[in-house]
Amino acid sequence: MRQGQNDRQSARGWCRAAVYTTLCLGAWSAHAAEPARSVTAPSGEYRVNAGDELDVSVWGEERMQKTVRVLPDGTFAFPLAGRVSASGNTPREIADTITGRIKSNFRDSVPEVTVIVRDPAGMRFFVVGKVRTPGSYPISRSVNALQALSMAGGAADFADVSHAVLLRQGARGQVVEPVDLGQMLKGGRALSPGVQTTELPMLGAGDVLVIP
């Protein structure tokens, strides 16, 4: 009898150990299967775009406090500094440029120059053509062509989404990039599961998505 009790107790202990081991392995496997979480580095300082409105001031100089709009060529005019290149530069870099331009006009130390982005109007893209709400939209995050179409209310009746185009301003002029949104909008009827070989283009500041 005692031997039988010992055998049953040993069996229970073995079962408990086996269950515990199985649970641990299952938890470890689930954890190992999780994708590695990437840590996104903080984004860099904002870079000015054409169309942005800036507050530019020289400390202690009331006549040198202006609100300027960055022109399509990426520049703006400022007293004593002349034409200042702004597009693609940070507010700090613009302030340093102005400081270098005006320092010869001051006998003592150069007053502090401050540049503040009042209205980042240049950070916008445009959706035109056969959409429900055409217009310009702010870029607060990464937006692809399909998301841009959604922000514009979707395609209107008789829109040819398979022959949409994306207009970009390149270094050598305007660039036309064809965009086929037809397959994406058809969903599972046209798309294969898994990673797509052709990614939708991302929209940047000043880009225009045209839906014919």
Short mmCIF file of C-alpha atoms in Angstrom, two decimals:
data_model
loop_
_atom_site.label_atom_id
_atom_site.label_comp_id
_atom_site.label_asym_id
_atom_site.label_seq_id
_atom_site.Cartn_x
_atom_site.Cartn_y
_atom_site.Cartn_z
CA MET A 1 0.00 0.00 0.00
CA ARG A 2 2.71 2.48 0.96
CA GLN A 3 4.59 1.68 -2.22
CA GLY A 4 1.44 2.40 -4.27
CA GLN A 5 0.95 5.78 -2.55
CA ASN A 6 4.57 6.71 -3.23
CA ASP A 7 4.16 5.77 -6.88
CA ARG A 8 1.02 7.91 -7.21
CA GLN A 9 2.71 10.88 -5.51
CA SER A 10 5.70 10.52 -7.81
CA ALA A 11 3.41 10.42 -10.81
CA ARG A 12 1.59 13.58 -9.67
CA GLY A 13 4.90 15.35 -9.16
CA TRP A 14 6.11 14.33 -12.57
CA CYS A 15 2.87 15.56 -14.17
CA ARG A 16 3.09 18.89 -12.39
CA ALA A 17 6.69 19.28 -13.54
CA ALA A 18 5.76 18.37 -17.09
CA VAL A 19 2.87 20.87 -17.16
CA TYR A 20 5.08 23.59 -15.70
CA THR A 21 7.78 22.89 -18.28
CA THR A 22 5.22 22.92 -21.12
CA LEU A 23 3.79 26.26 -19.97
CA CYS A 24 7.24 27.79 -19.66
CA LEU A 25 8.25 26.60 -23.10
CA GLY A 26 5.00 27.88 -24.56
CA ALA A 27 5.48 31.30 -23.00
CA TRP A 28 9.09 31.43 -24.17
CA SER A 29 8.08 30.41 -27.71
CA ALA A 30 5.35 33.08 -27.86
CA HIS A 31 7.83 35.69 -26.64
CA ALA A 32 10.46 34.58 -29.12
CA ALA A 33 7.90 34.75 -31.94
CA GLU A 34 7.12 38.39 -31.24
CA PRO A 35 8.85 40.78 -33.64
CA ALA A 36 11.61 42.86 -32.16
CA ARG A 37 10.29 46.23 -31.07
CA SER A 38 12.22 49.00 -32.75
CA VAL A 39 12.98 52.17 -30.85
CA THR A 40 12.44 55.15 -33.08
CA ALA A 41 14.99 57.87 -32.56
CA PRO A 42 13.58 61.32 -31.90
CA SER A 43 12.98 63.19 -35.13
CA GLY A 44 15.40 65.94 -36.04
CA GLU A 45 14.74 69.65 -35.92
CA TYR A 46 12.09 70.94 -38.29
CA ARG A 47 13.33 72.01 -41.70
CA VAL A 48 11.62 74.94 -43.36
CA ASN A 49 9.69 74.54 -46.61
CA ALA A 50 8.51 76.95 -49.27
CA GLY A 51 5.24 78.49 -48.14
CA ASP A 52 6.07 78.44 -44.42
CA GLU A 53 5.48 81.62 -42.43
CA LEU A 54 8.33 82.66 -40.12
CA ASP A 55 8.71 85.14 -37.30
CA VAL A 56 12.21 86.65 -37.59
CA SER A 57 13.45 89.06 -34.95
CA VAL A 58 16.72 90.70 -33.96
CA TRP A 59 16.78 91.30 -30.19
CA GLY A 60 16.58 94.98 -29.29
CA GLU A 61 15.92 96.08 -32.87
CA GLU A 62 12.22 96.78 -33.33
CA ARG A 63 12.66 97.63 -37.01
CA MET A 64 14.15 94.18 -37.58
CA GLN A 65 11.21 92.14 -36.35
CA LYS A 66 9.27 90.75 -39.28
CA THR A 67 6.84 88.01 -40.22
CA VAL A 68 7.89 86.62 -43.60
CA ARG A 69 6.55 84.02 -45.98
CA VAL A 70 9.07 81.72 -47.66
CA LEU A 71 8.69 82.16 -51.41
CA PRO A 72 8.29 79.26 -53.86
CA ASP A 73 12.02 79.54 -54.66
CA GLY A 74 12.76 78.82 -50.97
CA THR A 75 13.97 82.32 -50.03
CA PHE A 76 12.77 85.46 -48.23
CA ALA A 77 14.07 89.01 -47.89
CA PHE A 78 15.20 90.47 -44.58
CA PRO A 79 16.62 93.95 -43.73
CA LEU A 80 20.42 94.15 -43.95
CA ALA A 81 20.61 90.44 -44.76
CA GLY A 82 19.19 90.59 -48.26
CA ARG A 83 17.79 87.43 -49.81
CA VAL A 84 18.02 84.54 -47.33
CA SER A 85 17.82 80.90 -48.39
CA ALA A 86 15.40 79.10 -46.06
CA SER A 87 13.99 75.99 -47.71
CA GLY A 88 15.64 72.83 -46.37
CA ASN A 89 17.30 74.65 -43.46
CA THR A 90 16.41 74.59 -39.78
CA PRO A 91 15.30 77.79 -37.98
CA ARG A 92 18.64 77.78 -36.16
CA GLU A 93 20.58 77.59 -39.42
CA ILE A 94 18.54 80.45 -40.87
CA ALA A 95 19.21 82.54 -37.75
CA ASP A 96 22.94 81.84 -38.09
CA THR A 97 22.85 82.95 -41.74
CA ILE A 98 21.16 86.22 -40.84
CA THR A 99 23.60 86.80 -37.98
CA GLY A 100 26.54 86.39 -40.36
CA ARG A 101 24.99 88.80 -42.86
CA ILE A 102 24.21 91.63 -40.42
CA LYS A 103 27.14 91.48 -37.99
CA SER A 104 29.16 94.05 -39.92
CA ASN A 105 26.44 96.63 -39.16
CA PHE A 106 27.00 96.49 -35.39
CA ARG A 107 30.02 97.88 -33.56
CA ASP A 108 29.60 95.75 -30.47
CA SER A 109 28.36 92.20 -30.22
CA VAL A 110 25.70 91.15 -32.70
CA PRO A 111 22.18 91.03 -31.19
CA GLU A 112 20.60 87.60 -30.94
CA VAL A 113 18.59 86.56 -33.99
CA THR A 114 15.53 84.39 -33.47
CA VAL A 115 13.61 82.47 -36.13
CA ILE A 116 10.31 80.82 -35.21
CA VAL A 117 8.02 78.85 -37.53
CA ARG A 118 4.65 80.55 -37.14
CA ASP A 119 2.76 78.52 -39.75
CA PRO A 120 4.28 75.43 -41.43
CA ALA A 121 2.01 75.91 -44.43
CA GLY A 122 4.63 74.44 -46.73
CA MET A 123 4.17 71.01 -45.13
CA ARG A 124 1.10 70.23 -47.21
CA PHE A 125 0.24 67.96 -50.11
CA PHE A 126 -2.59 68.32 -52.63
CA VAL A 127 -5.23 65.97 -54.01
CA VAL A 128 -7.08 67.11 -57.12
CA GLY A 129 -9.28 65.64 -59.84
CA LYS A 130 -12.18 63.25 -59.36
CA VAL A 131 -12.21 63.06 -55.56
CA ARG A 132 -14.97 64.07 -53.17
CA THR A 133 -13.07 66.80 -51.32
CA PRO A 134 -10.13 68.07 -53.40
CA GLY A 135 -7.73 70.45 -51.72
CA SER A 136 -4.55 70.71 -49.66
CA TYR A 137 -3.85 68.64 -46.55
CA PRO A 138 -1.21 69.03 -43.84
CA ILE A 139 1.53 66.42 -43.50
CA SER A 140 1.58 65.49 -39.83
CA ARG A 141 2.86 61.96 -40.48
CA SER A 142 3.96 59.73 -43.34
CA VAL A 143 1.14 59.47 -45.89
CA ASN A 144 1.05 57.19 -48.92
CA ALA A 145 -1.03 57.74 -52.05
CA LEU A 146 -3.94 55.57 -50.88
CA GLN A 147 -4.11 57.32 -47.51
CA ALA A 148 -4.03 60.68 -49.29
CA LEU A 149 -7.00 59.61 -51.42
CA SER A 150 -8.87 58.63 -48.26
CA MET A 151 -8.15 62.02 -46.66
CA ALA A 152 -9.69 63.62 -49.75
CA GLY A 153 -12.92 61.72 -49.17
CA GLY A 154 -12.22 58.90 -51.60
CA ALA A 155 -12.69 58.68 -55.34
CA ALA A 156 -15.69 60.36 -56.95
CA ASP A 157 -17.94 58.72 -59.52
CA PHE A 158 -16.25 57.67 -62.76
CA ALA A 159 -12.75 58.25 -61.34
CA ASP A 160 -9.99 56.27 -63.02
CA VAL A 161 -7.94 55.32 -59.96
CA SER A 162 -5.82 52.91 -61.98
CA HIS A 163 -4.27 55.79 -63.90
CA ALA A 164 -3.63 58.29 -61.11
CA VAL A 165 -0.42 60.31 -61.21
CA LEU A 166 1.76 61.91 -58.57
CA LEU A 167 3.41 65.23 -59.45
CA ARG A 168 6.66 66.00 -57.65
CA GLN A 169 9.01 68.93 -57.93
CA GLY A 170 12.44 67.50 -58.62
CA ALA A 171 15.82 69.18 -58.92
CA ARG A 172 15.49 69.34 -62.71
CA GLY A 173 11.80 70.23 -62.84
CA GLN A 174 8.46 68.58 -62.31
CA VAL A 175 8.40 64.79 -62.24
CA VAL A 176 5.33 62.70 -63.13
CA GLU A 177 5.02 59.35 -61.35
CA PRO A 178 2.20 56.98 -62.39
CA VAL A 179 0.24 55.48 -59.47
CA ASP A 180 -2.10 52.49 -59.83
CA LEU A 181 -4.58 52.52 -56.94
CA GLY A 182 -7.05 50.19 -58.66
CA GLN A 183 -5.66 46.94 -57.28
CA MET A 184 -5.40 48.31 -53.76
CA LEU A 185 -9.01 49.48 -53.79
CA LYS A 186 -10.19 46.08 -55.06
CA GLY A 187 -8.55 44.52 -52.01
CA GLY A 188 -8.47 40.73 -51.75
CA ARG A 189 -9.85 40.25 -55.24
CA ALA A 190 -6.67 41.61 -56.79
CA LEU A 191 -3.96 41.41 -54.14
CA SER A 192 -1.87 38.45 -53.14
CA PRO A 193 -1.34 37.92 -49.40
CA GLY A 194 2.01 38.72 -47.87
CA VAL A 195 4.55 41.45 -48.55
CA GLN A 196 3.71 43.46 -51.65
CA THR A 197 6.46 43.76 -54.22
CA THR A 198 5.37 47.24 -55.30
CA GLU A 199 4.93 49.77 -52.52
CA LEU A 200 2.72 52.82 -52.81
CA PRO A 201 4.65 56.09 -53.09
CA MET A 202 4.81 58.36 -50.06
CA LEU A 203 3.72 61.98 -50.42
CA GLY A 204 5.99 64.85 -49.40
CA ALA A 205 5.53 68.58 -49.06
CA GLY A 206 4.22 70.14 -52.25
CA ASP A 207 3.36 66.83 -53.95
CA VAL A 208 0.13 66.68 -55.96
CA LEU A 209 -1.92 63.50 -56.34
CA VAL A 210 -4.12 63.69 -59.44
CA ILE A 211 -7.09 61.35 -59.83
CA PRO A 212 -8.37 61.54 -63.45
#
